[in-house]
XYZ file of C-alpha atoms in Angstrom:
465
model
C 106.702 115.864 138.167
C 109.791 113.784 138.064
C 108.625 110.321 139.682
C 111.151 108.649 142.262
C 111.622 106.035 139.809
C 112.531 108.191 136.641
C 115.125 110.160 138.966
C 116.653 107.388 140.704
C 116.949 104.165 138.444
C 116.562 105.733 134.435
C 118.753 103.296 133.001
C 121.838 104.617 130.564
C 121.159 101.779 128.637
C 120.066 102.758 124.763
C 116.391 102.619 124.591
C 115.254 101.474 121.412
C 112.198 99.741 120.178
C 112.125 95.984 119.606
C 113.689 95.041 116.160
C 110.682 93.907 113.563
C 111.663 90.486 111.421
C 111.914 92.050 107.746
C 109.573 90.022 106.123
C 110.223 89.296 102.245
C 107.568 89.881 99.936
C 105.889 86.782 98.694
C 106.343 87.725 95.178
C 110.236 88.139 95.864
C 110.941 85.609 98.070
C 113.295 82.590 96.793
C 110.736 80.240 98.097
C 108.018 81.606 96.019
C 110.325 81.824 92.822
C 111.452 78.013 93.718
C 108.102 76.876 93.788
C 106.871 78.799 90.056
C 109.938 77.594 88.529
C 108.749 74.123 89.662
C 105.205 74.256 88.670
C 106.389 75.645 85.320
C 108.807 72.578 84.524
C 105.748 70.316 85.802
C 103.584 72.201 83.536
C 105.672 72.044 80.985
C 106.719 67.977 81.548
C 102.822 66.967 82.032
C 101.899 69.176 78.588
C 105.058 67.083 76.687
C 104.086 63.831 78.052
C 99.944 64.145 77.959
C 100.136 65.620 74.310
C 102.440 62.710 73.046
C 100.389 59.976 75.413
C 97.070 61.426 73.549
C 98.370 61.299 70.235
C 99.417 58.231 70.846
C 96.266 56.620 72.058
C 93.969 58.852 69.302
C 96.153 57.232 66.507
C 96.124 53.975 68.225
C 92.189 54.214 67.813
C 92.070 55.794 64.584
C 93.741 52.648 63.198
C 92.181 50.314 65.503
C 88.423 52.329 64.000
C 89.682 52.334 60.335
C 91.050 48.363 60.493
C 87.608 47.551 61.785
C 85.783 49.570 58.522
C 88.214 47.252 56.853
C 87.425 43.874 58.394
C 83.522 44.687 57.770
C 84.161 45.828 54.274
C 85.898 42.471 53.790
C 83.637 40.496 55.625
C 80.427 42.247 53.554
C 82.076 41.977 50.342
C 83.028 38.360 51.057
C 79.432 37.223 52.200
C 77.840 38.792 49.175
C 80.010 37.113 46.921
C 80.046 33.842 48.323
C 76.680 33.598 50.219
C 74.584 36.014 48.320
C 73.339 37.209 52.079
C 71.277 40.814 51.456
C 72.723 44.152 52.558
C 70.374 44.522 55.465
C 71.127 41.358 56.841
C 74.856 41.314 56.278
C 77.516 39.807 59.114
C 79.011 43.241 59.146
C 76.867 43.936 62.148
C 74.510 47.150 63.135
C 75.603 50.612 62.219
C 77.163 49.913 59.028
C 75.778 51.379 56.215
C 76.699 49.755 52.654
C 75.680 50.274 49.193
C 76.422 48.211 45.676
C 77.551 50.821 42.998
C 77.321 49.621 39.178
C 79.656 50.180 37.057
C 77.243 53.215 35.594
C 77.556 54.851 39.091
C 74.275 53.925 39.847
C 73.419 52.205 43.484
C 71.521 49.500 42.628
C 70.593 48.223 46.394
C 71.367 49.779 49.893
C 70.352 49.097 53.295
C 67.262 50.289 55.223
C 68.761 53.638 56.486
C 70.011 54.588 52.647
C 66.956 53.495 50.948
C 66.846 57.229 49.347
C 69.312 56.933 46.901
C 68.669 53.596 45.629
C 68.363 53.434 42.516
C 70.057 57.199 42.269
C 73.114 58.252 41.042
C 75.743 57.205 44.144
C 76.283 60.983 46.292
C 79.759 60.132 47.345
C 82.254 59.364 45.159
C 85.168 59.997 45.897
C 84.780 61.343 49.638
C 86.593 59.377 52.281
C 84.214 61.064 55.262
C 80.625 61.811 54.327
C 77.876 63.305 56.783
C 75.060 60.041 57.502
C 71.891 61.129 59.334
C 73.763 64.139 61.377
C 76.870 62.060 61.834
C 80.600 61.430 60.068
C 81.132 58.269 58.796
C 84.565 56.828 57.268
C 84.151 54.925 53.909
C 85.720 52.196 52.545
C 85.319 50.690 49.034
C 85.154 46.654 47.837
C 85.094 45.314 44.594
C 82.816 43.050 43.531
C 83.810 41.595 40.232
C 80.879 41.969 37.741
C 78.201 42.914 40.376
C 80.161 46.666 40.668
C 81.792 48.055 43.699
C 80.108 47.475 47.460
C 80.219 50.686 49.290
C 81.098 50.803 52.927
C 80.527 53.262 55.723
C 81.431 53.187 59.367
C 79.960 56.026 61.954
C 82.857 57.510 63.890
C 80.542 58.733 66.984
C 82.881 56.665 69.341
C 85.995 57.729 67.782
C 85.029 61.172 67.972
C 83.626 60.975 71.823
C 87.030 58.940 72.815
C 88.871 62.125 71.059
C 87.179 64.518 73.062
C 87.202 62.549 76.343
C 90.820 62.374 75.663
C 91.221 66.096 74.946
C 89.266 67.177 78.283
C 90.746 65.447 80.382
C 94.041 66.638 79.276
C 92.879 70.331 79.861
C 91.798 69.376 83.190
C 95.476 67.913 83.727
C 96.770 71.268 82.546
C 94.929 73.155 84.607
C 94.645 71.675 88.129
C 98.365 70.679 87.713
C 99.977 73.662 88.278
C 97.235 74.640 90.763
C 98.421 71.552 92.770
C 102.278 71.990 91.847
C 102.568 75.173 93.562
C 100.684 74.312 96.428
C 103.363 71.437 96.740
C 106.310 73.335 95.623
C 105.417 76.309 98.300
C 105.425 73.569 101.011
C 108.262 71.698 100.034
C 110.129 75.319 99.605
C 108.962 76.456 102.962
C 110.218 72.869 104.303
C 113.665 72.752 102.864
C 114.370 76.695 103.501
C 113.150 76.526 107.367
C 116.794 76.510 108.467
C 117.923 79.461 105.847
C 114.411 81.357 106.940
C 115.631 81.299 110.501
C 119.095 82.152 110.261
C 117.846 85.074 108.307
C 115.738 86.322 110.974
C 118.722 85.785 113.523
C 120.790 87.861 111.533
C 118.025 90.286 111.379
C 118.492 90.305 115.514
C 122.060 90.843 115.300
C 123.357 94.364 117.408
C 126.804 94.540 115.302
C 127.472 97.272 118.439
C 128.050 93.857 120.396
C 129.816 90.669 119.787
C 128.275 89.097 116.511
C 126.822 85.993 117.190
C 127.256 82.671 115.100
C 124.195 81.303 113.030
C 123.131 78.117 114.160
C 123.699 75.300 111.834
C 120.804 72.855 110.374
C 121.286 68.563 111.097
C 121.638 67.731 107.275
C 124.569 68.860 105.705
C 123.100 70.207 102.625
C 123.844 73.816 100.834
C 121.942 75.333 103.199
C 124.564 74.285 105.712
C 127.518 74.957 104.196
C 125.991 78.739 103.035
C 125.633 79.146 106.893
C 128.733 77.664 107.735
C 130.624 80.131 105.305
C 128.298 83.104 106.660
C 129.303 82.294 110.422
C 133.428 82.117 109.040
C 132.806 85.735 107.513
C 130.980 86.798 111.031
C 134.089 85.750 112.803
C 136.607 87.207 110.490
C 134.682 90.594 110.770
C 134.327 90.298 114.546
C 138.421 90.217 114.824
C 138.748 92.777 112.222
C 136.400 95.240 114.083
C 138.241 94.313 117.312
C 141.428 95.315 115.925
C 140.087 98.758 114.471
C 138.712 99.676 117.837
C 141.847 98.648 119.641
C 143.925 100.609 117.502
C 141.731 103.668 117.333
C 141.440 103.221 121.072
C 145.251 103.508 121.236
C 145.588 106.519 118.502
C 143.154 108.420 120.476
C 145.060 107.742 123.502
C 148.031 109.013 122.413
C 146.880 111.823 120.951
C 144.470 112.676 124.112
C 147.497 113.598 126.644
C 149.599 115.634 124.686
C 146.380 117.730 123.629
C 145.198 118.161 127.216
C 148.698 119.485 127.957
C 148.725 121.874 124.687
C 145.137 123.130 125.490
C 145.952 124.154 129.369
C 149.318 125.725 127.886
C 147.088 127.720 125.365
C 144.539 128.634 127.578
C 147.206 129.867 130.720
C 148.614 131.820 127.761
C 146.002 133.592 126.173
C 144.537 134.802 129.468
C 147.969 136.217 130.238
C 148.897 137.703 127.217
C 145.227 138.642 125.408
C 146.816 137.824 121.902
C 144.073 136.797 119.411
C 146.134 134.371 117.645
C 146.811 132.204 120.890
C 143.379 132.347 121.338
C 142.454 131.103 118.568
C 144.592 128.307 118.852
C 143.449 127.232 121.884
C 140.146 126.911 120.202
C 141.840 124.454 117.729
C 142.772 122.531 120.605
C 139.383 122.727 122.115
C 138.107 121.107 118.742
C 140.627 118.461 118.351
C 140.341 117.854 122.150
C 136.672 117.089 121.368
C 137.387 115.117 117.699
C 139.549 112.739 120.093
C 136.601 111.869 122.472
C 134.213 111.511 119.122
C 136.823 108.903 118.054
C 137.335 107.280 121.354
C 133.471 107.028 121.914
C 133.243 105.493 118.063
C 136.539 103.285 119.533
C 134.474 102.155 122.695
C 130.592 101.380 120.659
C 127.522 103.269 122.445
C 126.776 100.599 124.270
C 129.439 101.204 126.397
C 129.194 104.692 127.267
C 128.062 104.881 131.002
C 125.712 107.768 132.293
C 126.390 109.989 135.144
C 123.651 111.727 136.018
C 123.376 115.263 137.456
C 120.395 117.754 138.297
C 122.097 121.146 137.230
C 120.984 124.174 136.345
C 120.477 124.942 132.556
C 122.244 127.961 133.420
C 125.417 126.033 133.757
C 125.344 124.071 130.585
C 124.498 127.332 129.066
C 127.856 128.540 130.007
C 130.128 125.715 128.961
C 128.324 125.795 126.073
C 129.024 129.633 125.536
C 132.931 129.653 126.302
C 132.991 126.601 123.668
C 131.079 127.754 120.933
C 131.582 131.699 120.919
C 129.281 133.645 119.037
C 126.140 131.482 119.941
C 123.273 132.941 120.412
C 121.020 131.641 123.430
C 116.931 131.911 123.626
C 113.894 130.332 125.289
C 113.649 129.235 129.262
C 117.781 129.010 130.851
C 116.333 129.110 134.187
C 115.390 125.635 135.067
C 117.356 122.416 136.029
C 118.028 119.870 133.644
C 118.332 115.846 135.178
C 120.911 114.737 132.674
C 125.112 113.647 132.206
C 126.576 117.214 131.837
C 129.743 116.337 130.157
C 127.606 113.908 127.587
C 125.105 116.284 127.100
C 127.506 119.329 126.296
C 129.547 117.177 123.949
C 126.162 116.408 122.269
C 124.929 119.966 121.680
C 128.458 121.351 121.075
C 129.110 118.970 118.462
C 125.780 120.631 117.093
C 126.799 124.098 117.753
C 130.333 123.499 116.152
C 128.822 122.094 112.679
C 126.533 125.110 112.726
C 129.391 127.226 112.852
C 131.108 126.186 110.360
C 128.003 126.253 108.077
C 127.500 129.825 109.022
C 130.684 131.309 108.570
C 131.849 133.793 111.017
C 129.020 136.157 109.691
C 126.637 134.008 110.423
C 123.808 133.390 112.771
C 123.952 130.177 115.706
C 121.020 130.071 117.709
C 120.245 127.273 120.695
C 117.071 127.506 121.551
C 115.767 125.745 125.055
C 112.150 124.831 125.376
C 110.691 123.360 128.822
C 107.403 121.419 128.617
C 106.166 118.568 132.101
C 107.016 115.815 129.171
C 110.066 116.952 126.733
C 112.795 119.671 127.317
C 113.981 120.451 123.788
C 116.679 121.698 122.448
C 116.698 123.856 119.228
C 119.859 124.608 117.174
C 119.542 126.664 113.560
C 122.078 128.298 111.952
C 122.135 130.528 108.982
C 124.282 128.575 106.437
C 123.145 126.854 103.212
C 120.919 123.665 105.161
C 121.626 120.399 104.846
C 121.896 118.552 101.176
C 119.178 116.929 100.819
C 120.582 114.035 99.173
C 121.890 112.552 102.690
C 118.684 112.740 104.339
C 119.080 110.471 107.569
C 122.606 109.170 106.523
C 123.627 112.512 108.077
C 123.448 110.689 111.291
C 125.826 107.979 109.990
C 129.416 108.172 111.243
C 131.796 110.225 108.418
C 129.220 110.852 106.223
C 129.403 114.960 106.262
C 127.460 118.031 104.826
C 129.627 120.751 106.277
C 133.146 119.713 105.899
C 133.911 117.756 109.332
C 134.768 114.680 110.288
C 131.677 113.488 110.066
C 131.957 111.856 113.784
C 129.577 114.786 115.772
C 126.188 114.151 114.487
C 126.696 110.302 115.381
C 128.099 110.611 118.787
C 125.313 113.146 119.755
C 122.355 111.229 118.534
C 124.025 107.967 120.567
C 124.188 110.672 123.322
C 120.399 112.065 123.233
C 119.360 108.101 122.781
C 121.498 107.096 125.439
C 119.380 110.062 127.913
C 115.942 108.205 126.278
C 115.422 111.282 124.372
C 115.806 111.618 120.088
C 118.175 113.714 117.773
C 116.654 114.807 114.314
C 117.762 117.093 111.739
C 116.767 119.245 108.550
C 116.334 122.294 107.045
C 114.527 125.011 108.780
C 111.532 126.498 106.904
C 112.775 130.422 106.874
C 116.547 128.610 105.317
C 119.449 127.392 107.118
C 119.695 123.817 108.945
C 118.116 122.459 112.484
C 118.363 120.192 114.663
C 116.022 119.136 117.579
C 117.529 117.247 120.551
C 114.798 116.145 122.926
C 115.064 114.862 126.407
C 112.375 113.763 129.296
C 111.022 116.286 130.597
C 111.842 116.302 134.801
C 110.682 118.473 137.411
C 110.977 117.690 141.458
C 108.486 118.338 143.689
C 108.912 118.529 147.601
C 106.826 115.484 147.993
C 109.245 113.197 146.354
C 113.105 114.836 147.391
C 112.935 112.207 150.647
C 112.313 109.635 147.962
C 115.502 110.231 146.473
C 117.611 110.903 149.388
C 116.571 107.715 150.513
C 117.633 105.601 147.057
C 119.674 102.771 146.599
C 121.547 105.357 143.649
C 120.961 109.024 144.252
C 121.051 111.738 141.862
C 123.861 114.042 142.117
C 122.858 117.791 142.658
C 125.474 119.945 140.835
């Protein structure tokens, strides 16, 4: 049933659900690549910087570590000469092992911890690092005139703990920097491209149907600005150019649109009075080009502006404009119910489909409308018998020009902004037994008794044809 509502107040306005923000992919957005390319270069600066600080500060020890074995090779080889002090009790402090070498190579005393090769043939000659009770030691050599040579060695436990303190925490650097870099860079990113994100998703609301609207402009006059600033000159610049197309289409189609009218009524007085084919078939032409000028003038005008008038007719009736239009179509399904639509819309709409086709069929072949009635959706079901549709245009079928059966490309748009404009859908394709087909579905309407007063009675009420 056909509320009062529905029959009464349907708005002709194009029903179309709310636009969705596109929403970049993280991976692809410029934020995102702004905010790797910084962590990289931070990456990159704190791996320069911490591997020169650290090899700074590891040679700074290693000569600081070897100019102390110095010092206490001096020191040791100074008090044994001078004081005769003994090795284990030697101002060279704890931790230093030393050992007096003869001029046989024999170590004729050592201290406590290298009491095993006194009196041995010296282990080390020669080796600038030896391995002392599980740990490295750096050596250094004294002379000691006639005595021999005084044998020095300094553990480097705390120059090898400082090395790998050193090297750890420059890993950890490395590795919670860029953690921390991208974090920052993603937040500064999101910061500085606010403005830019949300002039993108106003664009993204734009109807270019309507007057295009202006991008608003961020405070700071940065690039972000003037990018905006430059995209709101192009908007402008586009908005007069599109006004002057549709003004002078408008005024092409107006010319053109009188003398037709008077050429088709001409063609049509004289093919009933004389029967000849030929003037018949010429007032066909003019029936096509009579129709190719209101494509163009709707195209001229936008579909926002097309107005509704709605009618409950018989489907009967459109069947028959439809019929002397189109010749040669072939009609099946329900033609005996009414139909709450704009007549004249809705038989530019299917005749547009009818005429395309046609001319896919040839004049051998097949057009078939088919009408289906359900309480929801009345449908309308055109196949022909031609080649179908090439299926590289898919839905860009729809898009004004674009063409798969040698038109002008204008029909398929103006009917789809026709079955929108009546809340209903256009869609196209090939048919699965060959050949193209379009469905163009509508509300589905049906008055009951109970609810004629209710429209008698509106503010707006529906014309009866």
């Amino acid at each position: 049933m056909l509320r009062r509502e529905d029959a009464v107040t349907r708005p002709a306005s194009r029903h179309t659900a709310p636009l969705h923000t596109a929403r970049v992919a993280w991976r692809h957005s410029l934020r995102f690549r702004l905010a790797l390319v910084y962590t990289l270069v931070a990456l990159a600066l704190v791996s320069m910087i911490g591997l020169g600080v650290m090899t700074l500060l590891l040679r700074s020890m290693d000569q600081q570590f070897q100019t102390r074995l110095d010092e206490r090779a001096d020191t040791l080889a100074e008090a044994f000469l001078t004081g005769g002090q003994g090795l284990g009790k030697s101002p060279g402090g704890t931790g230093t092992y030393t050992m007096i070498i003869d001029e046989d190579g024999q170590v004729q005393a050592a201290t406590p911890s290298l009491r095993q090769y006194d009196k041995a043939p010296f282990p080390f000659g020669g080796q600038a690092v030896v391995e002392l009770n599980g740990s490295p030691a750096r050596t250094a050599t004294r002379k000691l005139g006639d005595f021999g040579t005084l044998w020095v060695a300094l553990p480097e436990d705390a120059l090898l703990d400082a090395r790998q303190s050193a090297t750890r925490a420059l890993l950890l650097a490395l590795l919670v920097t860029p953690a921390l870099m991208l974090l920052v860079g993603w937040w500064v990113g999101k910061r500085a491209l606010a403005d830019l994100e949300g002039a993108a998703d106003l664009a993204d609301r734009i109807d270019p149907t309507r007057s295009v609207a202006t991008l608003p402009l961020p405070g700071r006059e940065d690039e972000v600005h003037r990018l905006l600033a430059a995209l709101n000159r192009l908007l402008v610049r586009i908005e007069a150019v599109q006004a002057r197309e549709k003004q002078l289409l408008g005024q092409i189609v107006h010319e053109l649109g009188a003398p037709l009218t008077v050429l088709k009524a001409s063609l049509s007085r004289a093919a009933e009075r004389t029967g000849d084919p030929e003037v018949t078939r010429a007032a066909l032409v003019t029936d096509e080009l009579t129709f190719t000028t209101q494509d163009l003038m709707q195209l001229a005008r936008g579909q926002l502006e097309m107005k509704v008038a709605w009618h409950f007719i018989p489907a009967a009736t459109l069947r028959g404009r439809l019929d002397r239009l189109v010749p040669g179509t072939g009609f099946a399904g329900d033609w005996g119910g009414m139909l709450l639509c704009d007549p004249d819309r809705l038989t530019q709409a299917l005749r547009n489909l009818l005429a395309n086709a046609r001319r896919a069929a040839g004049p051998e072949g097949t057009v078939t409308l088919t009408l289906t009635e359900t309480p929801d959706h009345v449908t309308f079901r055109v196949q022909d018998s031609g080649p179908g549709l090439p299926p590289e245009l898919g839905e860009r079928i729809f898009e004004p020009f674009i063409s798969g059966s040698g038109s002008s490309g204008l029909g398929l748009s103006v009917s789809r902004q026709i079955a929108v404009l009546h809340g209903g859908t256009l869609t196209g394709g090939n048919a699965p037994g060959g050949g193209a087909q379009f469905v163009l579905t509508l509300p589905g309407v049906a008055l009951g008794d109970d609810e004629e007063e209710g429209v008698e009675e509106a503010e707006t009420p529906v014309r009866v044809s």
